[in-house]
Every structure is written in C-alpha cells, then in structure tokens.
Coordinates of C-alpha atoms in Angstrom, one line a residue:
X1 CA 48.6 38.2 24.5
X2 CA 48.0 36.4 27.7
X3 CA 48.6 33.0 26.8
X4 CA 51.8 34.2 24.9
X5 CA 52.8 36.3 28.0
X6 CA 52.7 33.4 30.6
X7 CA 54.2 31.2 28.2
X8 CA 57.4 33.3 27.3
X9 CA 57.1 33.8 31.3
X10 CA 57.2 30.5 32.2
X11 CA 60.7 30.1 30.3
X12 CA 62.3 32.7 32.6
X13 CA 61.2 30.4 35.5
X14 CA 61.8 27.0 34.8
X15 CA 65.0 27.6 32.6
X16 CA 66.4 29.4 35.7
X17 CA 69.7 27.4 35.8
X18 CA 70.2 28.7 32.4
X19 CA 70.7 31.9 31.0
X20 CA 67.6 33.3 30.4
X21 CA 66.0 36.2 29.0
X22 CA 64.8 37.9 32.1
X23 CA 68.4 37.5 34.1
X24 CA 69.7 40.0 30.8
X25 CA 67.0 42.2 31.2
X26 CA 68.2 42.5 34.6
X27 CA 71.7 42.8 33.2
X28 CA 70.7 45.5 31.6
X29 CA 68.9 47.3 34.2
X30 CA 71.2 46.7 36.8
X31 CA 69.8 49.9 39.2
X32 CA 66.4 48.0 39.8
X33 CA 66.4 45.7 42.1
X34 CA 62.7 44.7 40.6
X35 CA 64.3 42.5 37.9
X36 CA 67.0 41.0 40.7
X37 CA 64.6 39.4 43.3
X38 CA 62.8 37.9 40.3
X39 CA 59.1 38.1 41.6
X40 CA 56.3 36.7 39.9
X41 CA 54.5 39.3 39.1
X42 CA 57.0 41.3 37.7
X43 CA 58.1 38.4 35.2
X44 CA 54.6 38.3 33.9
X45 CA 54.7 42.1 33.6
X46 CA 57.7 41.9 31.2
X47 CA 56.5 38.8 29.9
X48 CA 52.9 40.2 28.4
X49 CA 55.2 43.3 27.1
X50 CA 56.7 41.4 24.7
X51 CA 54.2 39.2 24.1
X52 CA 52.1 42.7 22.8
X53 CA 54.8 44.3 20.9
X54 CA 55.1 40.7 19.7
X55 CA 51.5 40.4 18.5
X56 CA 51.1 43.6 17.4
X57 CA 53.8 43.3 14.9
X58 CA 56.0 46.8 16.5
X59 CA 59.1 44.6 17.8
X60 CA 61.1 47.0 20.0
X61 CA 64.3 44.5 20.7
X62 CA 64.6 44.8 23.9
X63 CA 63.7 41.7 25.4
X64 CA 65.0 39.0 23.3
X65 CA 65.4 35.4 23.7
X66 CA 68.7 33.4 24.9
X67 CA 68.3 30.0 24.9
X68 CA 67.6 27.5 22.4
X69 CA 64.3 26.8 24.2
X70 CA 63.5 30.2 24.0
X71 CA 63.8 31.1 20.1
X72 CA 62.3 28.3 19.6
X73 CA 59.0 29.5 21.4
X74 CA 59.7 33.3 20.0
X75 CA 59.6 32.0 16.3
X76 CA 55.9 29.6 17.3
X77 CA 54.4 33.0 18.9
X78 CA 55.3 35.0 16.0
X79 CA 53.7 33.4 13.4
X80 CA 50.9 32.7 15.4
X81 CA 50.5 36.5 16.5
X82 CA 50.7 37.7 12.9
X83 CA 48.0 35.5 11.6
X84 CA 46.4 36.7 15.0
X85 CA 46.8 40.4 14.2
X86 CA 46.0 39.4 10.8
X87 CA 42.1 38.5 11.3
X88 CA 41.6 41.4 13.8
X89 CA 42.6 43.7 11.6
X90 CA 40.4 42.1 8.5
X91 CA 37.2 42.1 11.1
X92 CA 37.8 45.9 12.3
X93 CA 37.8 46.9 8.3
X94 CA 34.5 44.7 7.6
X95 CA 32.9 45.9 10.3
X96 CA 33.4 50.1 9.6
X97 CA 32.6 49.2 5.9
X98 CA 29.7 47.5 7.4
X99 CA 28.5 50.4 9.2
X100 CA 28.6 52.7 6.7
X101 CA 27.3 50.5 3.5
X102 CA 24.7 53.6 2.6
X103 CA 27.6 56.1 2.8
X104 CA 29.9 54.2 0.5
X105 CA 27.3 53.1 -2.1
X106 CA 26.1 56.9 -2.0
X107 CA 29.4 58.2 -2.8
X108 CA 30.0 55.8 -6.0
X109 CA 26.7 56.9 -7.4
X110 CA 28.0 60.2 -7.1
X111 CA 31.3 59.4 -8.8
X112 CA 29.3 57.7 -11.5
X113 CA 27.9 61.3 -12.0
X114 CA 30.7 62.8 -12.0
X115 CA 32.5 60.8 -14.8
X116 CA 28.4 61.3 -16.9
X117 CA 29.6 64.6 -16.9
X118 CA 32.8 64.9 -17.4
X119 CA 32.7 62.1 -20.7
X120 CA 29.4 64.2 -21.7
X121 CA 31.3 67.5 -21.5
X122 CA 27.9 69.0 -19.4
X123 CA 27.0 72.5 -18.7
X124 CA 28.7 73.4 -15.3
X125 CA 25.4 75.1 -13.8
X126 CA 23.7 71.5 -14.8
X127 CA 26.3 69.7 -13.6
X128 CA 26.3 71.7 -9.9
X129 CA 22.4 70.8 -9.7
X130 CA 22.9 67.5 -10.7
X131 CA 25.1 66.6 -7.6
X132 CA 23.0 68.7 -5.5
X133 CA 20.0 66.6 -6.5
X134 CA 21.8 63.0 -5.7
X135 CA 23.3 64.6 -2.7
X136 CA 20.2 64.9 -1.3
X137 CA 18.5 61.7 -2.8
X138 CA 20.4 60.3 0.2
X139 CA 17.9 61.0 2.3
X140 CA 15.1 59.2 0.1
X141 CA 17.1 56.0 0.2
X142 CA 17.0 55.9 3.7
X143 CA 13.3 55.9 3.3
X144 CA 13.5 52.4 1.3
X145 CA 15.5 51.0 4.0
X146 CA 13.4 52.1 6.4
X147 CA 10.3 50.4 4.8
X148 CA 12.4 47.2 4.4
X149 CA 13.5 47.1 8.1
X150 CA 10.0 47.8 9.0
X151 CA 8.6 44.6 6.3
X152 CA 11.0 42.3 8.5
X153 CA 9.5 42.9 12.1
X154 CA 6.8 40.9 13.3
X155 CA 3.1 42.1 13.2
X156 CA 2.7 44.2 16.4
X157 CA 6.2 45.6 16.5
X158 CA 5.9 46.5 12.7
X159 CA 2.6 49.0 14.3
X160 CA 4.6 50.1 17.1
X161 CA 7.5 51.0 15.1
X162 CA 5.4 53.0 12.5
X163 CA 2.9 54.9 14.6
X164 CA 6.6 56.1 16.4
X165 CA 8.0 57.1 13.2
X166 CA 4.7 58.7 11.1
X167 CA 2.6 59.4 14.3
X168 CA 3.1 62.7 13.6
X169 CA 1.3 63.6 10.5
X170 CA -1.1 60.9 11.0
X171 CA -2.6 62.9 14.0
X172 CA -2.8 65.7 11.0
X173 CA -5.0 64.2 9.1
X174 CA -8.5 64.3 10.5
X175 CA -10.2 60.8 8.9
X176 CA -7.2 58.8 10.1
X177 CA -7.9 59.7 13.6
X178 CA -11.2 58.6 13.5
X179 CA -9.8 55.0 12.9
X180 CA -9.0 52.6 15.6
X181 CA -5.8 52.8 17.8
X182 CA -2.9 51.2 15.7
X183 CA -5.1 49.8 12.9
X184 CA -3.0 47.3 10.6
X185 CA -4.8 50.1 7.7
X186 CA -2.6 52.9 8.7
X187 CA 0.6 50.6 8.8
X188 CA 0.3 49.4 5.5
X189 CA -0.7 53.0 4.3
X190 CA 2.6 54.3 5.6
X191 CA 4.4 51.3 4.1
X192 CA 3.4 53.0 0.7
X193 CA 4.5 55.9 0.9
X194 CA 6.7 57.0 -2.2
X195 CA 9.4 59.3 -1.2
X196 CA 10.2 62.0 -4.0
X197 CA 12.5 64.6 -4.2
X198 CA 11.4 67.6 -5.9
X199 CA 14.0 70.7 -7.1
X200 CA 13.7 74.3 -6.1
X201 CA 11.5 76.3 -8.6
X202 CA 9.5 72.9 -9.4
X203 CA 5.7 73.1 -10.1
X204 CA 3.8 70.4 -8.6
X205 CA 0.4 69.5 -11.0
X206 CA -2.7 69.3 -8.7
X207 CA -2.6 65.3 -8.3
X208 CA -5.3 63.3 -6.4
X209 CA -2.6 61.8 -3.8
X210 CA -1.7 62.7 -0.1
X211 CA 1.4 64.0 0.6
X212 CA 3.8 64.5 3.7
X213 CA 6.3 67.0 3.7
X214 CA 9.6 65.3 5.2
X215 CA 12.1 68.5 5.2
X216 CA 11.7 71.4 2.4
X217 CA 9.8 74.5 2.1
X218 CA 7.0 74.8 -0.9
X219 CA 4.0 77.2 -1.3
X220 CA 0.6 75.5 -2.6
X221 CA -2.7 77.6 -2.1
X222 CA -1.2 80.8 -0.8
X223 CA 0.2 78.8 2.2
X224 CA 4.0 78.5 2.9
X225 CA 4.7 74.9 3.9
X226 CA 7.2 73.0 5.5
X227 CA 8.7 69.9 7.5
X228 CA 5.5 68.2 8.9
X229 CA 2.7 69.7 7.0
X230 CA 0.0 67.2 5.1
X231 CA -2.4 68.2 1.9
X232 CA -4.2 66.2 -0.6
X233 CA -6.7 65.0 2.6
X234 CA -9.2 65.0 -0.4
X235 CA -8.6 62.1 -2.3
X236 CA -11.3 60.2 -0.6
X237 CA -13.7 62.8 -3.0
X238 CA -14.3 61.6 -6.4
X239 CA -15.4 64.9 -7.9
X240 CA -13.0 67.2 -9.6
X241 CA -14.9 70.1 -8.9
X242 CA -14.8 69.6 -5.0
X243 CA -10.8 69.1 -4.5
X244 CA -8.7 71.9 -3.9
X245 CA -7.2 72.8 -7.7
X246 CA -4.0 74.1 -5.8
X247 CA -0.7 73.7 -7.9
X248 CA 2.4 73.3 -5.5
X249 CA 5.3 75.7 -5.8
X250 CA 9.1 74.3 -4.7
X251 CA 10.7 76.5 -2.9
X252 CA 13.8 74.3 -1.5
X253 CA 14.6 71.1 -2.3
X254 CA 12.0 69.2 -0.9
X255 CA 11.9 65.7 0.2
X256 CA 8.2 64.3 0.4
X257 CA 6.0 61.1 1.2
X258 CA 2.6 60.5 -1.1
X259 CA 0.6 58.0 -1.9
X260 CA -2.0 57.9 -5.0
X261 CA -5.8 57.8 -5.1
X262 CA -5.6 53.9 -7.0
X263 CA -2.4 52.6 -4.7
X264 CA -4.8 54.2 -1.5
X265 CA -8.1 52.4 -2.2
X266 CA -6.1 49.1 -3.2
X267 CA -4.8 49.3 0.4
X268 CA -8.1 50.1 1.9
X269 CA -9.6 47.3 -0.1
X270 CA -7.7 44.6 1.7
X271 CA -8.3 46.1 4.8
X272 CA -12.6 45.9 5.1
X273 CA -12.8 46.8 8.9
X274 CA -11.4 50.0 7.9
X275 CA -13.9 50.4 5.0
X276 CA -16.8 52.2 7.5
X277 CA -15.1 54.8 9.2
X278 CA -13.3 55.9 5.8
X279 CA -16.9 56.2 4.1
X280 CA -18.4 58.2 6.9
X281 CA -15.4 60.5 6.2
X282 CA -16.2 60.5 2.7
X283 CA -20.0 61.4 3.2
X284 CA -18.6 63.9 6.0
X285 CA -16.4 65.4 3.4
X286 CA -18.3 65.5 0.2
X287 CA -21.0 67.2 1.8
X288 CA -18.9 70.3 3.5
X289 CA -17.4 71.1 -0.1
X290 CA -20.6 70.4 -1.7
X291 CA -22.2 73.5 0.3
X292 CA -18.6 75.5 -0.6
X293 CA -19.2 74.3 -4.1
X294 CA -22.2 75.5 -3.8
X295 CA -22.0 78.8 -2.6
X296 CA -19.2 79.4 -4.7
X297 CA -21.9 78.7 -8.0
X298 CA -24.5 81.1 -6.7
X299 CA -22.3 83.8 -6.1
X300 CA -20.9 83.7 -9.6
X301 CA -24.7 82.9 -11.0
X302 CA -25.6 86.5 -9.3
X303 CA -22.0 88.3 -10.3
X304 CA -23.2 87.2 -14.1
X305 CA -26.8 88.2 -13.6
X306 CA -26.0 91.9 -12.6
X307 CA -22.8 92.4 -14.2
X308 CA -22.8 91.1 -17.7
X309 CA -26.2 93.0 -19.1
X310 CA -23.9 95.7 -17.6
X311 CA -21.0 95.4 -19.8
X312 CA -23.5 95.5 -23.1
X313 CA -25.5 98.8 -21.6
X314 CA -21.9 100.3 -21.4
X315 CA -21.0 99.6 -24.6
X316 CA -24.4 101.3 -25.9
X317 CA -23.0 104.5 -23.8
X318 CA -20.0 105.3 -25.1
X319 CA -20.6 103.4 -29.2
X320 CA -24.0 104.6 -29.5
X321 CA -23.2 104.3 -33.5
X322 CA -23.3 100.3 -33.2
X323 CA -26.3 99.8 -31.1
X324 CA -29.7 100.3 -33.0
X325 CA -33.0 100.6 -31.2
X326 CA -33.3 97.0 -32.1
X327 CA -30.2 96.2 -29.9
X328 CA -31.3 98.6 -27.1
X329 CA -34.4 97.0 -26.7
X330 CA -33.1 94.3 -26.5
X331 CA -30.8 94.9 -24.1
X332 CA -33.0 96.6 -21.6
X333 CA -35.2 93.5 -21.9
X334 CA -32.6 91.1 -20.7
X335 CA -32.3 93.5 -17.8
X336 CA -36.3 93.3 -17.0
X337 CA -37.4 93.3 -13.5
X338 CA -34.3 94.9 -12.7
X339 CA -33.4 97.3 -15.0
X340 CA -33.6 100.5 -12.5
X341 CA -31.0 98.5 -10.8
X342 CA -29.1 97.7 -13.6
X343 CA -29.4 101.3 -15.4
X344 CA -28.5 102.8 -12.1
X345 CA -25.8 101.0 -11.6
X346 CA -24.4 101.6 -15.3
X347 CA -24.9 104.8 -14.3
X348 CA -22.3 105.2 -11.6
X349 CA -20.2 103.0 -13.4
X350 CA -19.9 104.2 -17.0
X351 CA -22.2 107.2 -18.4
X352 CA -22.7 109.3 -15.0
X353 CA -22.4 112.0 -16.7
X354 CA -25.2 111.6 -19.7
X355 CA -27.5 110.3 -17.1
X356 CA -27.0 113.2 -14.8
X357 CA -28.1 115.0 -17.5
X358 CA -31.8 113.1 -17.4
X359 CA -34.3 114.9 -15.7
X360 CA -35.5 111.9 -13.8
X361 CA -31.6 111.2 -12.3
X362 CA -32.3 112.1 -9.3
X363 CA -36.0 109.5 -8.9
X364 CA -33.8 107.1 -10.3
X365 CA -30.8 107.6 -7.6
X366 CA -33.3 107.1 -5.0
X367 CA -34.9 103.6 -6.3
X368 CA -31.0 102.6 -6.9
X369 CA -30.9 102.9 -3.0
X370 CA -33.8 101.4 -2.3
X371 CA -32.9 98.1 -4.0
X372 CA -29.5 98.5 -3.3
X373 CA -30.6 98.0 0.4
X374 CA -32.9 95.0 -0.4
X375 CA -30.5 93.0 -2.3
X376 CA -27.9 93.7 0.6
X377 CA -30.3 92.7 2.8
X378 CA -31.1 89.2 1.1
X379 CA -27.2 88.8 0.2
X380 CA -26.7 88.7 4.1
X381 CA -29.4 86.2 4.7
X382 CA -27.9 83.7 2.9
X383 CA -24.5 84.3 3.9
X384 CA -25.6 83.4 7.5
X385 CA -27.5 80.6 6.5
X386 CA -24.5 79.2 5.0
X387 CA -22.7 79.9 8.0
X388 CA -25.1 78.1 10.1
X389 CA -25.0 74.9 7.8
X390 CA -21.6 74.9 7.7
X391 CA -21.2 75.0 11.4
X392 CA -23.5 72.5 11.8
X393 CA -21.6 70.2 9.3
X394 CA -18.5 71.2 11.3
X395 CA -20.1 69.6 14.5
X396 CA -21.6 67.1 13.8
X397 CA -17.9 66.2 12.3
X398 CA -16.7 66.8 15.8
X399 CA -19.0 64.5 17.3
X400 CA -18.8 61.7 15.5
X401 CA -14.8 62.7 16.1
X402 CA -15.0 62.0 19.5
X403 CA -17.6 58.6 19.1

C-alpha cells in the first residue's frame, strides 16, 4: 500500500502542468483549502487512500485517474494488488485451519458417526451415547499429541516438560519418590501411558496396571475418586493374593492414564539404575501385605474353628431326628478342648432355652465367662502385636523415604 500510495502520489506532482487527479479532487472539494495549497503530506494522505481501497479490492470512485500516464499506472497497481490481496487472504485461511487441525479432524470423525447411524438406522439412545463417547475422545487425542511433542524435544527438556505436566501424581505414588530427581525412568514411564476413556456405569476388572485419573468420577474399594487420584501402586507385587481385588465402578465418563505390569517392567528393564530403588520398594511392599495377608488368614482360621462345629451342634438342637449318638459324639469331639466354649456359646445362640432347662446351666454360664475373658484377652495381644509390626514396617518405610 505504500509503494502504491507514493507512486500514484508522485503522478499528482510531477504531472502538475497537466490535469491531474489530485487538482479534481480539489475540484471537487472546493471548501478545503487542504487540497488547494497542494502540500506534501496531504497528497500522500489521499494517495495511500486509494492505493488501500485499491488493494483491498472495495473501489469507492472517488479518486480516479486523468491522464494517460495515470490509467496507465491505475491498471499496473490493480492487478498487482489483486494478486497481492490474493496470497494474504490464502495465508490468513491456512493459518486458522492450521490452528485448529484437532478441531476440524474431530468434527469429521463425528460426522462419520453420524452418517454410521443414520445408513444403520441405530437406536436413538445408542446413537446419543455414541457422540457423547467421541465427544469426549477429544480429550484422549490430545494425549497422543502430547506424547509426540514431548518424543521430539531434546533429552533434558523432554524431563522438564514431563515432570511439569505428570508431577502431580508422580508425587502420589510413594516408590516413585524414592527415585532420583528427574530420572530418565519416570519420563519414559509417563511416555507410556495409555489414555482410555471409560463410559458411566462401566465396571473396571481388577487389572495389575497403574492408573491416573485425568478428569471423571469412579468408585473402586468403597472410595469415591476423582481428577488426580492414583491406584494399582501394587503392580510391583507378584502375588494375587496380596493386591487389592478392587473392581472399579464408572461413575462419569472418565478419562484415565495406565500402564500394564509387562509394558512397566519392559521399561524398567532398560532403565538398570532404576532397578534398586524399585526392588527395595518391592521387598518394602510385599512384606506390609504379607503381615495383612496374614492376619487376615488367622482371623478367618479362628472364625472357622469356633463357628463351624457351631453350625453342626445347632443343627442337632432343633433336628434331633437326624443326628444319632454316633453323630453327636462325633460332633462334640471335633469341639474337644473347647467344647464348654463351644456348647455355651450354642447355647446363647440357638437352644437357650433347652439348655436353661439343664441343671448344670448356670456352672456352665460361669466357665463360658471365664474363657470368654481369656480368649479376649489373647485376641487383643495379637492385635497389638500386629499393630506394632506394622508400624514398625511403616517406619522403617519412612526412613529409607527420606535416605
């Protein structure tokens, strides 16, 4: 527009003994004496107004040429202002199409499901969940293209860049912090990550993977959960028996990362220096659930012991017709070296009223409360030495935390 502007001005000065374009304008306008003196900077001023309306194609016809000279120069800057307007135009639409590539390749996925179910003739409840689902599968594809910027950065920006982005959930999980500051392990863990998308009323199998909640609401283990909450910290265990068997209730639509047992120890695999601290997690871990484990077996050894000769003594009460003096012997024996215990107990349980009838009910009420109070006794013995073990594990976790 400049170059155009002091060229179409640069006719109105040196073709000043002919009739130029200016000397009409000031024809026109003859109540301004602007356009009468002829100054310079008011000759460019009209000069870059035509050369915009030229350029930009609108053309008022207001200032218009004269002289030979001058349409001459008029028709060059026209077709040089169109091709001009032309290529600024083209790079303004590539660039917004540019900038919004993920939106535009989002919205043709979701017309392709739109013409799947209107050839298909689908339900219209399926069909509303449908684009509900790849409406929010936006959201996952932003995770790929996150991982792919993140591939193309060099080494120490790649861990800057991801202990910003997942530095908040690494800080959740315990045996992660015990790793070195912005170890290349925990980068290429994060790289991994599979993002999923789960539905509302989805049930989550118990799967040996840990998993980041990214935005959703779920319930797994009598916990609600949301945006920023980790579980599956035991994969590093082996055993079955000593994971959490939670199953994972969807609540919302929820977006999360996870990685798998197998995809986890290929990564720690090619990372050895890493290989230490993740074991004496592992012997850290396996040992606290082994001593839950472990409680949890002897309290359902002792819950058999005393209750299932219980159920077969109860049945003898009240179907006396089934039970011979065979199977009551044989029953009572089972129950030896505890069978006041046992007999009393049935006794408040099912047939209090035949044994109230007993002469010797009341002797046998008093050595129910006698080893009522022992057992209660030992029962609380080894619930505090459980206790005690467990906070000892617990601290000696915290101390090799802070080494």
């Amino acid at each position: 527009a400049h170059v155009m502007g002091c060229l179409w001005a640069s006719l109105a000065v040196c073709g000043s003994e002919d009739f130029t374009w200016f000397q009409f304008w000031g024809k026109e306008n003859p109540g301004n004496g602007l356009y009468t003196k002829g100054e310079p900077v008011v000759v460019y001023m009209c000069a870059l107004y035509w050369a915009v309306f030229t350029l930009t194609g609108i053309g008022y016809g207001d200032v218009v040429p004269f002289s030979p000279p001058e349409y001459v120069v008029a028709t060059l800057c026209m077709l040089a202002a169109s091709l001009i307007w032309a290529w600024v135009v083209a790079n303004i639409v590539s660039i917004i199409a540019t900038m919004k590539h993920s939106s535009n390749s989002h919205f043709h996925t979701i017309d392709y499901v739109n013409e799947l179910l209107r050839d298909n003739a689908v339900e219209a409840n399926l069909g509303r969940r449908l684009r509900e689902y790849f409406m929010k599968t936006k959201e996952v594809k932003e995770q790929d293209f996150l991982n792919n910027t993140i591939d193309e950065l060099s080494p120490e920006l790649r861990i800057e860049v991801v202990y910003a982005v997942h530095g908040h959930w690494i800080e959740k999980v315990w045996w992660l912090k015990n790793l070195p500051p912005h170890s290349e392990f925990v980068v290429e863990l994060a790289q991994n990550l599979k993002a999923t998308l789960h539905t509302p009323s989805e049930i989550i199998p118990n799967r040996p993977e840990l998993t980041i909640i990214r935005r959703g609401l779920c319930i797994r283990g009598g916990l609600l959960m949301t945006t920023g909450h980790v579980y599956g910290e035991d994969l590093l265990l082996n055993n079955e028996a000593l994971r959490k068997p939670y199953i994972t209730l969807v609540l919302t639509f929820l977006h999360t990362l996870s990685i798998p047992k197998p995809l986890f120890e290929q990564v720690l695999s090619r990372h050895p220096e890493a290989a230490p601290h993740i074991r004496k997690a592992f012997v850290i871990f396996a040992v606290m659930r082994g001593l839950l484990y472990r409680a949890d077996m002897y309290r359902s050894a002792q819950k058999r012991r005393y209750d299932a000769p219980l159920l077969e003594v109860a049945a003898k009460s009240f179907y006396p017709s089934d039970y011979g003096s065979q199977r009551s012997s044989s029953v009572f024996a089972d129950c030896e070296g505890s069978s006041e215990l046992q007999r009393a107990r049935l006794t408040k349980r099912w047939s209090n009223q035949s044994l109230n009838a007993a002469p010797e009910s009341s002797l046998r009420k008093r050595v129910v409360e006698a080893e009522l109070s022992s057992l209660s006794e030992q029962v609380s013995k080894v619930e505090a030495r459980l206790r005690a073990r467990v906070q000892g594990l617990e601290d000696l976790a915290a101390r090799l935390t802070e080494q």
